[in-house]
Tab-separated table of C-alpha atoms and ligand atoms in Angstrom:
chain	number	residue	atom	x	y	z
A	1	MET	CA	147.170	78.354	86.669
A	2	LYS	CA	144.209	80.741	86.370
A	3	SER	CA	141.842	80.528	89.346
A	4	LYS	CA	138.125	79.967	88.813
A	5	LYS	CA	135.987	82.749	90.245
A	6	ILE	CA	132.246	82.570	90.812
A	7	LEU	CA	130.132	85.646	91.490
A	8	VAL	CA	127.364	84.953	94.011
A	9	TRP	CA	124.546	87.445	93.476
A	10	PHE	CA	122.486	87.770	96.688
A	11	ARG	CA	118.871	88.941	96.542
A	12	ASN	CA	116.287	87.450	98.916
A	13	ASP	CA	118.654	84.859	100.328
A	14	LEU	CA	120.630	86.910	102.851
A	15	ARG	CA	122.143	84.150	104.953
A	16	LEU	CA	125.001	81.699	105.254
A	17	HIS	CA	122.996	78.796	106.722
A	18	ASP	CA	121.167	76.365	104.435
A	19	ASN	CA	122.289	78.188	101.308
A	20	GLU	CA	122.862	75.707	98.494
A	21	MET	CA	123.899	78.474	96.090
A	22	LEU	CA	126.719	79.557	98.382
A	23	VAL	CA	127.822	76.008	99.216
A	24	GLU	CA	127.940	75.107	95.510
A	25	ALA	CA	129.819	78.277	94.580
A	26	ILE	CA	132.456	77.558	97.227
A	27	ALA	CA	132.759	73.943	96.075
A	28	LYS	CA	132.990	74.770	92.356
A	29	SER	CA	135.402	77.718	92.515
A	30	ASP	CA	138.762	78.801	93.842
A	31	ASP	CA	137.387	82.177	94.956
A	32	ILE	CA	133.917	83.640	95.284
A	33	LEU	CA	132.747	87.220	94.910
A	34	PRO	CA	129.555	87.835	96.962
A	35	VAL	CA	127.580	90.807	95.651
A	36	TYR	CA	124.434	92.682	96.692
A	37	ILE	CA	122.945	95.330	94.403
A	38	PHE	CA	120.436	97.940	95.575
A	39	ASP	CA	118.168	98.157	92.537
A	40	PRO	CA	116.382	101.570	92.438
A	41	ARG	CA	113.349	99.895	90.834
A	42	ASN	CA	112.658	98.200	94.181
A	43	PHE	CA	112.004	101.580	95.799
A	44	GLN	CA	110.223	103.497	93.048
A	45	LEU	CA	106.666	104.810	92.777
A	46	THR	CA	104.071	102.291	91.547
A	47	PRO	CA	101.165	102.972	89.147
A	48	GLN	CA	98.973	103.040	92.309
A	49	TYR	CA	101.014	105.992	93.672
A	50	THR	CA	102.486	103.933	96.472
A	51	TYR	CA	106.145	103.036	96.839
A	52	ARG	CA	107.570	99.602	96.216
A	53	SER	CA	109.291	99.825	99.591
A	54	GLY	CA	108.674	102.079	102.548
A	55	VAL	CA	111.180	103.065	105.165
A	56	ILE	CA	110.557	100.193	107.598
A	57	ARG	CA	111.317	97.416	105.126
A	58	ALA	CA	114.245	99.392	103.705
A	59	LYS	CA	115.757	99.621	107.200
A	60	PHE	CA	115.188	95.922	107.790
A	61	LEU	CA	116.906	95.229	104.468
A	62	LEU	CA	119.874	97.446	105.359
A	63	ASP	CA	120.230	95.616	108.721
A	64	SER	CA	120.197	92.330	106.851
A	65	ILE	CA	122.864	93.365	104.339
A	66	ALA	CA	125.049	94.734	107.156
A	67	ASP	CA	124.701	91.416	108.981
A	68	LEU	CA	125.592	89.374	105.880
A	69	ARG	CA	128.634	91.599	105.340
A	70	LYS	CA	129.695	91.023	108.973
A	71	SER	CA	129.408	87.254	108.510
A	72	PHE	CA	131.687	87.378	105.461
A	73	GLN	CA	134.107	89.690	107.258
A	74	ARG	CA	134.374	87.163	110.098
A	75	LEU	CA	135.558	84.680	107.465
A	76	GLY	CA	138.183	87.074	106.139
A	77	GLY	CA	136.214	88.445	103.201
A	78	ASN	CA	133.417	90.891	102.524
A	79	LEU	CA	130.264	91.574	100.537
A	80	LEU	CA	130.506	93.895	97.550
A	81	VAL	CA	127.674	96.428	97.853
A	82	LEU	CA	126.605	98.468	94.838
A	83	THR	CA	123.611	100.488	93.672
A	84	GLY	CA	122.184	100.314	90.158
A	85	TYR	CA	120.638	97.912	87.665
A	86	PRO	CA	121.934	94.342	88.003
A	87	GLU	CA	121.778	93.809	84.226
A	88	GLU	CA	124.228	96.700	83.807
A	89	ILE	CA	126.441	96.094	86.844
A	90	LEU	CA	126.936	92.325	86.704
A	91	PRO	CA	128.450	92.188	83.179
A	92	VAL	CA	130.940	94.899	84.211
A	93	LEU	CA	131.952	92.930	87.311
A	94	VAL	CA	132.280	89.760	85.281
A	95	GLU	CA	134.770	91.407	82.931
A	96	ARG	CA	136.619	93.346	85.629
A	97	TYR	CA	137.215	90.372	87.913
A	98	ASP	CA	137.424	87.664	85.263
A	99	ILE	CA	134.401	85.797	86.619
A	100	ALA	CA	133.677	82.339	85.176
A	101	GLU	CA	130.035	81.958	86.281
A	102	VAL	CA	127.302	83.852	88.141
A	103	TYR	CA	125.030	82.109	90.671
A	104	HIS	CA	121.696	83.374	91.926
A	105	HIS	CA	118.345	82.245	93.327
A	106	ARG	CA	115.406	82.032	91.001
A	107	GLU	CA	112.339	84.069	92.001
A	108	VAL	CA	108.703	83.627	90.975
A	109	ALA	CA	107.187	87.103	90.748
A	110	HIS	CA	107.048	88.916	87.435
A	111	GLU	CA	109.379	91.861	88.165
A	112	GLU	CA	112.046	89.694	89.746
A	113	THR	CA	112.024	87.041	87.019
A	114	LYS	CA	112.267	89.819	84.416
A	115	VAL	CA	115.434	91.171	86.081
A	116	SER	CA	116.904	87.634	86.085
A	117	ALA	CA	116.046	87.199	82.403
A	118	ASP	CA	117.658	90.562	81.532
A	119	VAL	CA	120.790	89.652	83.479
A	120	GLU	CA	120.897	86.271	81.792
A	121	ASP	CA	120.717	87.895	78.333
A	122	CYS	CA	123.480	90.386	79.108
A	123	LEU	CA	125.747	87.714	80.561
A	124	TRP	CA	125.086	85.415	77.667
A	125	LYS	CA	126.552	88.005	75.302
A	126	LEU	CA	129.784	87.559	77.263
A	127	ARG	CA	129.372	83.759	77.091
A	128	ILE	CA	128.869	83.626	80.858
A	129	ASN	CA	126.298	81.333	82.416
A	130	LEU	CA	123.776	82.526	85.012
A	131	ARG	CA	123.072	79.496	87.182
A	132	HIS	CA	119.692	79.380	88.907
A	133	PHE	CA	119.078	77.899	92.349
A	134	ILE	CA	115.803	77.314	94.138
A	135	GLY	CA	116.182	77.894	97.848
A	136	HIS	CA	113.121	79.797	98.936
A	137	THR	CA	110.707	76.979	99.649
A	138	LEU	CA	110.340	74.255	102.234
A	139	TYR	CA	109.895	71.586	99.577
A	140	ASN	CA	112.125	71.528	96.509
A	141	LYS	CA	110.170	71.696	93.285
A	142	GLU	CA	111.721	68.408	92.098
A	143	ASP	CA	110.731	66.633	95.338
A	144	LEU	CA	107.030	67.410	94.946
A	145	PRO	CA	104.815	64.443	94.086
A	146	PHE	CA	103.648	66.247	90.926
A	147	PRO	CA	105.186	68.419	88.189
A	148	ILE	CA	104.541	72.151	88.599
A	149	LYS	CA	101.848	72.124	85.911
A	150	ASP	CA	99.852	69.498	87.861
A	151	ILE	CA	100.125	71.038	91.327
A	152	PRO	CA	96.608	71.015	92.802
A	153	ASP	CA	95.054	74.480	92.790
A	154	GLY	CA	93.270	73.863	96.073
A	155	PHE	CA	95.447	74.307	99.169
A	156	ALA	CA	93.870	71.352	100.976
A	157	GLN	CA	94.828	68.937	98.178
A	158	PHE	CA	98.284	70.451	97.845
A	159	LYS	CA	98.862	70.061	101.582
A	160	LYS	CA	97.533	66.523	101.795
A	161	LYS	CA	99.572	65.166	98.894
A	162	THR	CA	102.742	67.094	99.676
A	163	GLU	CA	102.850	66.088	103.333
A	164	ARG	CA	102.088	62.469	102.416
A	165	ASP	CA	104.481	62.023	99.498
A	166	ALA	CA	107.295	64.577	99.753
A	167	ILE	CA	110.093	65.041	102.230
A	168	VAL	CA	111.687	68.153	103.639
A	169	LYS	CA	115.406	67.852	102.956
A	170	ALA	CA	118.099	68.424	105.573
A	171	CYS	CA	119.681	71.883	105.679
A	172	PHE	CA	122.949	72.630	103.898
A	173	LEU	CA	125.802	73.189	106.332
A	174	THR	CA	126.939	76.738	107.062
A	175	PRO	CA	130.318	77.332	105.355
A	176	GLU	CA	133.202	77.854	107.776
A	177	VAL	CA	135.974	78.565	105.282
A	178	ILE	CA	135.586	80.732	102.186
A	179	ALA	CA	138.189	82.056	99.733
A	180	PHE	CA	137.219	85.484	98.430
A	181	VAL	CA	138.189	87.377	95.296
A	182	ALA	CA	140.638	90.102	96.370
A	183	ILE	CA	139.046	93.531	96.095
A	184	GLU	CA	140.210	96.889	97.418
A	185	GLU	CA	136.903	98.744	97.634
A	186	TRP	CA	133.830	96.788	98.820
A	187	GLY	CA	131.436	99.746	98.742
A	188	ASP	CA	129.500	101.482	101.522
A	189	LEU	CA	125.967	100.634	102.537
A	190	PRO	CA	123.682	103.479	101.455
A	191	ALA	CA	121.825	105.449	104.115
A	192	VAL	CA	118.088	104.769	104.174
A	193	GLU	CA	117.406	108.300	102.826
A	194	GLU	CA	119.479	107.470	99.758
A	195	ILE	CA	117.292	104.568	98.721
A	196	VAL	CA	113.811	105.513	99.940
A	197	SER	CA	111.941	108.452	98.471
A	198	ALA	CA	111.420	111.426	100.821
A	199	GLU	CA	107.610	111.028	100.568
A	200	ALA	CA	107.846	107.398	101.715
A	201	MET	CA	109.821	108.569	104.779
A	202	ILE	CA	106.939	110.653	106.161
A	203	GLY	CA	105.267	109.380	109.353
A	204	GLU	CA	106.284	108.038	112.711
A	205	VAL	CA	107.894	104.586	112.781
A	206	HIS	CA	108.763	102.180	115.584
A	207	GLN	CA	110.737	99.414	114.025
A	208	GLU	CA	110.805	96.562	116.503
A	209	LEU	CA	112.260	93.826	114.358
A	210	ILE	CA	115.907	93.958	113.337
A	211	GLY	CA	116.966	92.406	110.062
A	212	GLY	CA	119.688	89.839	109.492
A	213	GLU	CA	120.449	86.164	109.892
A	214	GLU	CA	121.787	86.516	113.427
A	215	GLU	CA	118.691	88.360	114.712
A	216	GLY	CA	116.397	85.970	112.843
A	217	LEU	CA	117.992	82.903	114.419
A	218	LYS	CA	117.964	84.554	117.850
A	219	HIS	CA	114.251	85.382	117.477
A	220	LEU	CA	113.445	81.853	116.303
A	221	ASN	CA	115.334	80.141	119.132
A	222	ALA	CA	113.745	82.374	121.772
A	223	LEU	CA	110.329	81.756	120.238
A	224	LEU	CA	110.683	77.988	120.333
A	225	GLU	CA	111.547	78.041	124.012
A	226	GLU	CA	108.681	80.439	124.643
A	227	GLY	CA	106.337	78.315	122.536
A	228	SER	CA	106.966	75.383	124.801
A	229	THR	CA	106.131	77.385	127.926
A	230	ILE	CA	102.990	78.790	126.377
A	231	TYR	CA	101.886	75.266	125.513
A	232	GLN	CA	102.380	74.004	129.041
A	233	LYS	CA	100.112	76.778	130.292
A	234	SER	CA	97.577	76.600	127.475
A	235	THR	CA	94.228	74.919	127.978
A	236	VAL	CA	92.693	76.184	124.715
A	237	LYS	CA	91.787	73.376	122.369
A	238	GLY	CA	92.033	73.822	118.607
A	239	ALA	CA	93.248	77.371	119.021
A	240	THR	CA	95.518	77.215	115.998
A	241	GLY	CA	95.400	80.469	114.115
A	242	LYS	CA	92.943	81.985	116.536
A	243	SER	CA	95.032	81.941	119.645
A	244	GLY	CA	96.555	85.304	119.012
A	245	PHE	CA	99.917	83.599	118.530
A	246	SER	CA	102.059	85.103	115.826
A	247	SER	CA	105.651	83.965	115.391
A	248	ARG	CA	106.599	87.177	113.511
A	249	LEU	CA	109.088	85.181	111.481
A	250	SER	CA	107.782	86.468	108.159
A	251	ALA	CA	110.188	89.386	107.603
A	252	TRP	CA	113.272	87.194	108.051
A	253	LEU	CA	111.721	84.536	105.830
A	254	ALA	CA	110.855	87.092	103.134
A	255	LEU	CA	114.454	88.279	102.812
A	256	GLY	CA	115.881	84.809	103.233
A	257	CYS	CA	117.662	85.688	106.490
A	258	LEU	CA	116.003	82.480	107.691
A	259	SER	CA	115.551	79.466	105.464
A	260	PRO	CA	112.120	77.814	105.698
A	261	ARG	CA	113.879	74.464	106.083
A	262	MET	CA	115.875	75.739	109.051
A	263	VAL	CA	112.653	76.980	110.661
A	264	TYR	CA	110.981	73.625	109.944
A	265	TRP	CA	113.777	71.514	111.434
A	266	LEU	CA	114.193	73.693	114.514
A	267	VAL	CA	110.438	73.507	115.134
A	268	LYS	CA	110.614	69.733	114.689
A	269	ASP	CA	113.483	69.586	117.222
A	270	ALA	CA	111.412	71.671	119.644
A	271	GLU	CA	108.499	69.263	119.158
A	272	GLU	CA	110.822	66.375	120.052
A	273	THR	CA	111.773	68.160	123.251
A	274	PHE	CA	108.479	69.693	124.345
A	275	GLY	CA	105.851	67.770	122.394
A	276	THR	CA	103.589	69.210	119.716
A	277	ASN	CA	101.565	72.330	120.423
A	278	PRO	CA	99.212	74.603	118.448
A	279	HIS	CA	101.825	77.325	118.051
A	280	PHE	CA	104.404	75.016	116.528
A	281	SER	CA	101.689	73.580	114.251
A	282	GLN	CA	100.702	77.082	113.159
A	283	ILE	CA	104.266	77.868	112.088
A	284	LEU	CA	104.520	74.619	110.104
A	285	LEU	CA	101.143	75.244	108.454
A	286	GLY	CA	102.214	78.797	107.571
A	287	LEU	CA	105.324	77.468	105.847
A	288	LEU	CA	103.102	75.269	103.681
A	289	TRP	CA	100.874	78.210	102.722
A	290	ARG	CA	104.015	80.091	101.800
A	291	ASP	CA	105.177	77.236	99.530
A	292	TYR	CA	101.710	76.901	98.036
A	293	PHE	CA	101.571	80.551	96.950
A	294	ARG	CA	105.070	80.453	95.452
A	295	PHE	CA	104.197	77.304	93.515
A	296	MET	CA	100.899	78.852	92.380
A	297	PHE	CA	102.870	81.824	91.006
A	298	LYS	CA	105.249	79.400	89.325
A	299	LYS	CA	102.388	77.414	87.827
A	300	HIS	CA	100.074	80.208	86.753
A	301	GLY	CA	102.273	83.321	86.665
A	302	GLN	CA	100.155	86.432	86.211
A	303	HIS	CA	97.204	84.198	85.220
A	304	PHE	CA	96.741	83.448	88.906
A	305	PHE	CA	94.790	86.719	88.925
A	306	ASN	CA	93.335	86.813	85.449
A	307	ASP	CA	90.545	84.298	85.840
A	308	TYR	CA	88.314	86.889	87.285
A	309	ALA	CA	87.996	90.568	86.718
A	310	MET	CA	87.533	92.029	90.140
A	311	LYS	CA	85.972	95.298	89.148
A	312	PRO	CA	84.079	96.286	92.240
A	313	GLU	CA	80.914	98.227	91.635
A	314	ARG	CA	81.742	101.623	92.929
A	315	LEU	CA	79.666	102.749	95.902
A	316	PHE	CA	80.942	106.265	95.949
A	317	SER	CA	82.012	108.998	93.545
A	318	GLU	CA	85.650	109.116	92.482
A	319	ASP	CA	86.438	111.992	94.857
A	320	ARG	CA	84.695	110.336	97.763
A	321	GLU	CA	86.501	107.067	97.010
A	322	LYS	CA	89.842	108.872	97.086
A	323	LEU	CA	88.963	110.309	100.474
A	324	LEU	CA	87.865	106.911	101.817
A	325	PHE	CA	91.062	105.303	100.580
A	326	GLU	CA	93.109	108.005	102.333
A	327	GLU	CA	91.131	107.390	105.541
A	328	TRP	CA	91.780	103.649	105.246
A	329	LYS	CA	95.514	104.238	104.739
A	330	ASN	CA	95.752	106.759	107.573
A	331	GLY	CA	93.667	104.700	109.997
A	332	THR	CA	90.944	107.321	110.314
A	333	THR	CA	87.915	105.403	109.036
A	334	GLY	CA	86.119	105.617	112.380
A	335	ASN	CA	86.120	101.823	112.714
A	336	GLU	CA	88.130	101.153	115.835
A	337	TYR	CA	89.623	97.796	114.792
A	338	VAL	CA	90.495	98.900	111.282
A	339	ASP	CA	92.084	102.120	112.502
A	340	ASN	CA	94.130	100.509	115.275
A	341	TYR	CA	95.511	97.803	113.025
A	342	MET	CA	96.285	100.288	110.283
A	343	ALA	CA	98.150	102.493	112.763
A	344	GLU	CA	100.078	99.406	113.818
A	345	LEU	CA	100.946	98.539	110.221
A	346	ASN	CA	102.000	102.102	109.439
A	347	THR	CA	104.281	102.469	112.432
A	348	SER	CA	105.756	98.974	112.892
A	349	GLY	CA	105.314	97.365	109.466
A	350	PHE	CA	103.794	94.237	111.038
A	351	ILE	CA	100.279	93.053	111.835
A	352	PRO	CA	99.135	89.444	112.330
A	353	HIS	CA	97.207	87.463	109.757
A	354	ALA	CA	93.716	88.065	111.182
A	355	ALA	CA	94.348	91.823	111.101
A	356	ARG	CA	95.454	91.652	107.454
A	357	LEU	CA	92.266	89.783	106.629
A	358	LEU	CA	90.240	92.446	108.398
A	359	LEU	CA	91.897	95.401	106.670
A	360	SER	CA	91.621	93.812	103.226
A	361	THR	CA	88.013	92.714	103.763
A	362	TYR	CA	87.055	96.202	104.879
A	363	LEU	CA	88.682	97.845	101.852
A	364	ILE	CA	87.161	95.453	99.340
A	365	TYR	CA	83.690	94.762	100.747
A	366	VAL	CA	82.834	97.808	102.812
A	367	LEU	CA	84.549	100.593	100.918
A	368	LYS	CA	84.294	98.746	97.551
A	369	ILE	CA	87.738	99.905	96.540
A	370	ASP	CA	89.852	97.956	94.051
A	371	TRP	CA	91.973	95.364	95.917
A	372	ILE	CA	95.017	96.193	93.762
A	373	LYS	CA	95.262	99.546	95.545
A	374	GLY	CA	95.207	97.880	98.935
A	375	ALA	CA	97.764	95.262	97.918
A	376	ALA	CA	100.075	97.985	96.600
A	377	TYR	CA	99.736	99.873	99.883
A	378	PHE	CA	100.621	96.715	101.848
A	379	GLU	CA	103.609	96.247	99.525
A	380	GLU	CA	104.941	99.628	100.631
A	381	LYS	CA	104.180	99.281	104.326
A	382	SER	CA	104.752	95.612	105.247
A	383	ILE	CA	108.119	94.777	106.739
A	384	ASP	CA	107.649	91.216	105.473
A	385	TYR	CA	106.406	91.997	101.957
A	386	ALA	CA	106.813	88.943	99.751
A	387	PRO	CA	105.229	89.199	96.284
A	388	ALA	CA	103.563	85.776	96.196
A	389	ASN	CA	102.284	86.031	99.783
A	390	ASN	CA	100.958	89.543	99.487
A	391	TRP	CA	99.347	89.456	96.046
A	392	CYS	CA	97.926	85.936	96.323
A	393	ASN	CA	96.427	86.553	99.769
A	394	TRP	CA	94.853	89.791	98.570
A	395	ALA	CA	93.506	88.096	95.451
A	396	ILE	CA	91.924	85.367	97.564
A	397	VAL	CA	90.223	87.874	99.866
A	398	ALA	CA	88.939	89.640	96.751
A	399	GLY	CA	87.380	86.372	95.611
A	400	GLY	CA	89.980	85.512	92.996
A	401	GLY	CA	93.040	83.327	92.873
A	402	LYS	CA	92.719	79.603	92.419
A	403	ASN	CA	91.857	78.528	95.933
A	404	THR	CA	88.430	80.113	96.061
A	405	GLY	CA	86.273	79.080	98.951
A	406	THR	CA	89.026	78.304	101.420
A	407	ILE	CA	88.973	81.508	103.397
A	408	LYS	CA	85.223	82.000	103.474
A	409	SER	CA	85.369	84.129	106.621
A	410	ALA	CA	87.377	86.692	104.661
A	411	PHE	CA	84.217	87.670	102.816
A	412	ASP	CA	82.227	88.260	105.935
A	413	LEU	CA	83.108	91.223	108.081
A	414	ASP	CA	81.047	90.014	111.048
A	415	LYS	CA	83.005	86.776	111.102
A	416	GLN	CA	86.182	88.812	110.908
A	417	PHE	CA	85.235	90.745	114.008
A	418	LYS	CA	84.339	87.540	115.819
A	419	LEU	CA	87.707	86.126	114.825
A	420	LEU	CA	89.406	89.220	116.118
A	421	ASN	CA	87.625	88.967	119.439
A	422	LEU	CA	89.378	85.636	119.821
A	423	VAL	CA	92.672	87.188	118.857
A	424	VAL	CA	93.881	88.915	121.966
A	425	TYR	CA	96.460	90.999	120.186
A	426	LYS	CA	98.348	93.041	122.692
A	427	GLN	CA	101.876	94.405	122.438
B	1	FAD	C1	96.010	90.638	102.698
B	1	FAD	C2	97.180	89.808	103.150
B	1	FAD	C3	98.480	90.186	102.783
B	1	FAD	C4	99.575	89.408	103.191
B	1	FAD	N1	100.849	89.791	102.827
B	1	FAD	C5	101.918	89.045	103.223
B	1	FAD	C6	103.251	89.417	102.864
B	1	FAD	O1	103.514	90.387	102.147
B	1	FAD	N2	104.285	88.652	103.338
B	1	FAD	C7	104.078	87.538	104.111
B	1	FAD	O2	105.042	86.874	104.501
B	1	FAD	N3	102.821	87.140	104.419
B	1	FAD	C8	101.744	87.866	104.025
B	1	FAD	N4	100.476	87.462	104.371
B	1	FAD	C9	100.301	86.160	105.044
B	1	FAD	C10	100.300	86.191	106.584
B	1	FAD	O3	99.373	87.133	107.048
B	1	FAD	C11	101.672	86.493	107.166
B	1	FAD	O4	102.635	85.609	106.611
B	1	FAD	C12	101.673	86.268	108.675
B	1	FAD	O5	100.745	87.123	109.276
B	1	FAD	C13	103.052	86.555	109.230
B	1	FAD	O6	103.025	86.436	110.616
B	1	FAD	P1	103.822	85.302	111.362
B	1	FAD	O7	105.244	85.311	110.892
B	1	FAD	O8	103.591	85.500	112.812
B	1	FAD	O9	103.093	83.998	110.827
B	1	FAD	P2	102.929	82.526	111.461
B	1	FAD	O10	101.490	82.251	111.614
B	1	FAD	O11	103.801	82.330	112.635
B	1	FAD	O12	103.431	81.584	110.243
B	1	FAD	C14	104.815	81.245	110.032
B	1	FAD	C15	105.233	81.690	108.627
B	1	FAD	O13	104.439	81.049	107.623
B	1	FAD	C16	104.188	81.950	106.531
B	1	FAD	N5	102.731	82.187	106.432
B	1	FAD	C17	101.809	82.142	107.413
B	1	FAD	N6	100.575	82.367	106.939
B	1	FAD	C18	100.716	82.557	105.617
B	1	FAD	C19	99.798	82.834	104.559
B	1	FAD	N7	98.463	82.924	104.753
B	1	FAD	N8	100.289	82.991	103.321
B	1	FAD	C20	101.604	82.875	103.082
B	1	FAD	N9	102.514	82.611	104.031
B	1	FAD	C21	102.086	82.446	105.283
B	1	FAD	C22	104.934	83.230	106.858
B	1	FAD	O14	106.185	83.202	106.229
B	1	FAD	C23	105.048	83.165	108.371
B	1	FAD	O15	106.142	83.901	108.879
B	1	FAD	C24	99.358	88.235	103.969
B	1	FAD	C25	98.037	87.881	104.328
B	1	FAD	C26	96.983	88.656	103.928
B	1	FAD	C27	95.587	88.250	104.321
């Protein structure tokens, strides 16, 4: 009898734990074919003359793919790695390996949903179904106490109602046995120079964080133990968000090396053991912000930004503005805080939330430069770039988005500096 084969198309879900898509594919097939495709569009030049990915995130991504491949190899299989356009590659694979169905995770940002829609169209011509899963959020869309169209636009309301009326589901178990489609050639991982443009490679980098599920889980477990010690020593009341604590989980969460539910339940376990503390609470609150922005993108799409036309009055001539933007990007503005944090972003790809607020506030309100340019620059440089998180946070600082008024301090540079004085941010 013919065996049923399901192709599992990995994107920002690079893990075995808590992966409904993978669990379902294993349950519904005889053999699975896991595939990752390096899409050149994810590394190309943007209309703002920045790159969609710089070298630091590309390296983190390559680590993560290598780690996923290793996990499949341990189970006797592999991960097929290819480069090209998914809408061209997937139909070829479907025909070549006689695939019955393709599974993938649904995204919310415009570019990613467009790729899914193109893939869906191409597969449909072959009468093959593209099945969508939703595994990026803490709360499942169907478990929310409101349909997407009625999700409150204000974060406070969203948080209150969601925490009161919705539950965080248990994690899916990590598969221990998988049957793989037999393939001779699984493809080599590209070198970073093959995917990132030479101009985006310029500059010194010190990548501290290593991508992949294994590293992510190691970091999380170490952090939870550390969090408990910090709490025992801490005497600061109400220090949440201002304590200088930063879990640095965002890069693993952005690529799905860690599931938000796994983070949530491990933090909850740590709370059982050590009691609650401001650092644990900050992580849980961050996960809610993350959900909120994804759901806002889902609800409003591009209209999240369109309610206001942030056309800053220009303070300086075009040439001068170009120069100021270069100084901002290179960390040579003359403002000590701005320059140090920018240097940190440029070399490590990571800065904490308060520093992101400072850099964005400075660009928008001091230099009066269009926030889109800043957001595009962060897209290139951040190791943890996630479309909803980056663009929605920038829009809010610029006075747009739907949650206006929440981050009032973002509009006030003096308050930003005061905030930063509280943030003892030392390596
Ligand atoms: C201008 C600007 C751009 C940003 N761009 C990104 C981005 O591209 N990717 C990204 O993950 N976050 C982004 N953020 C949100 C936030 O700054 C980072 O998530 C956070 O600094 C990551 O550090 P952490 O992992 O130590 O966070 P923690 O405080 O430990 O929080 C735990 C997790 O919750 C999530 N989280 C926390 N705060 C937020 C927030 N305000 N919005 C959304 N999610 C949050 C992150 O996944 C984070 O890892 C941006 C914020 C601003 C102001």
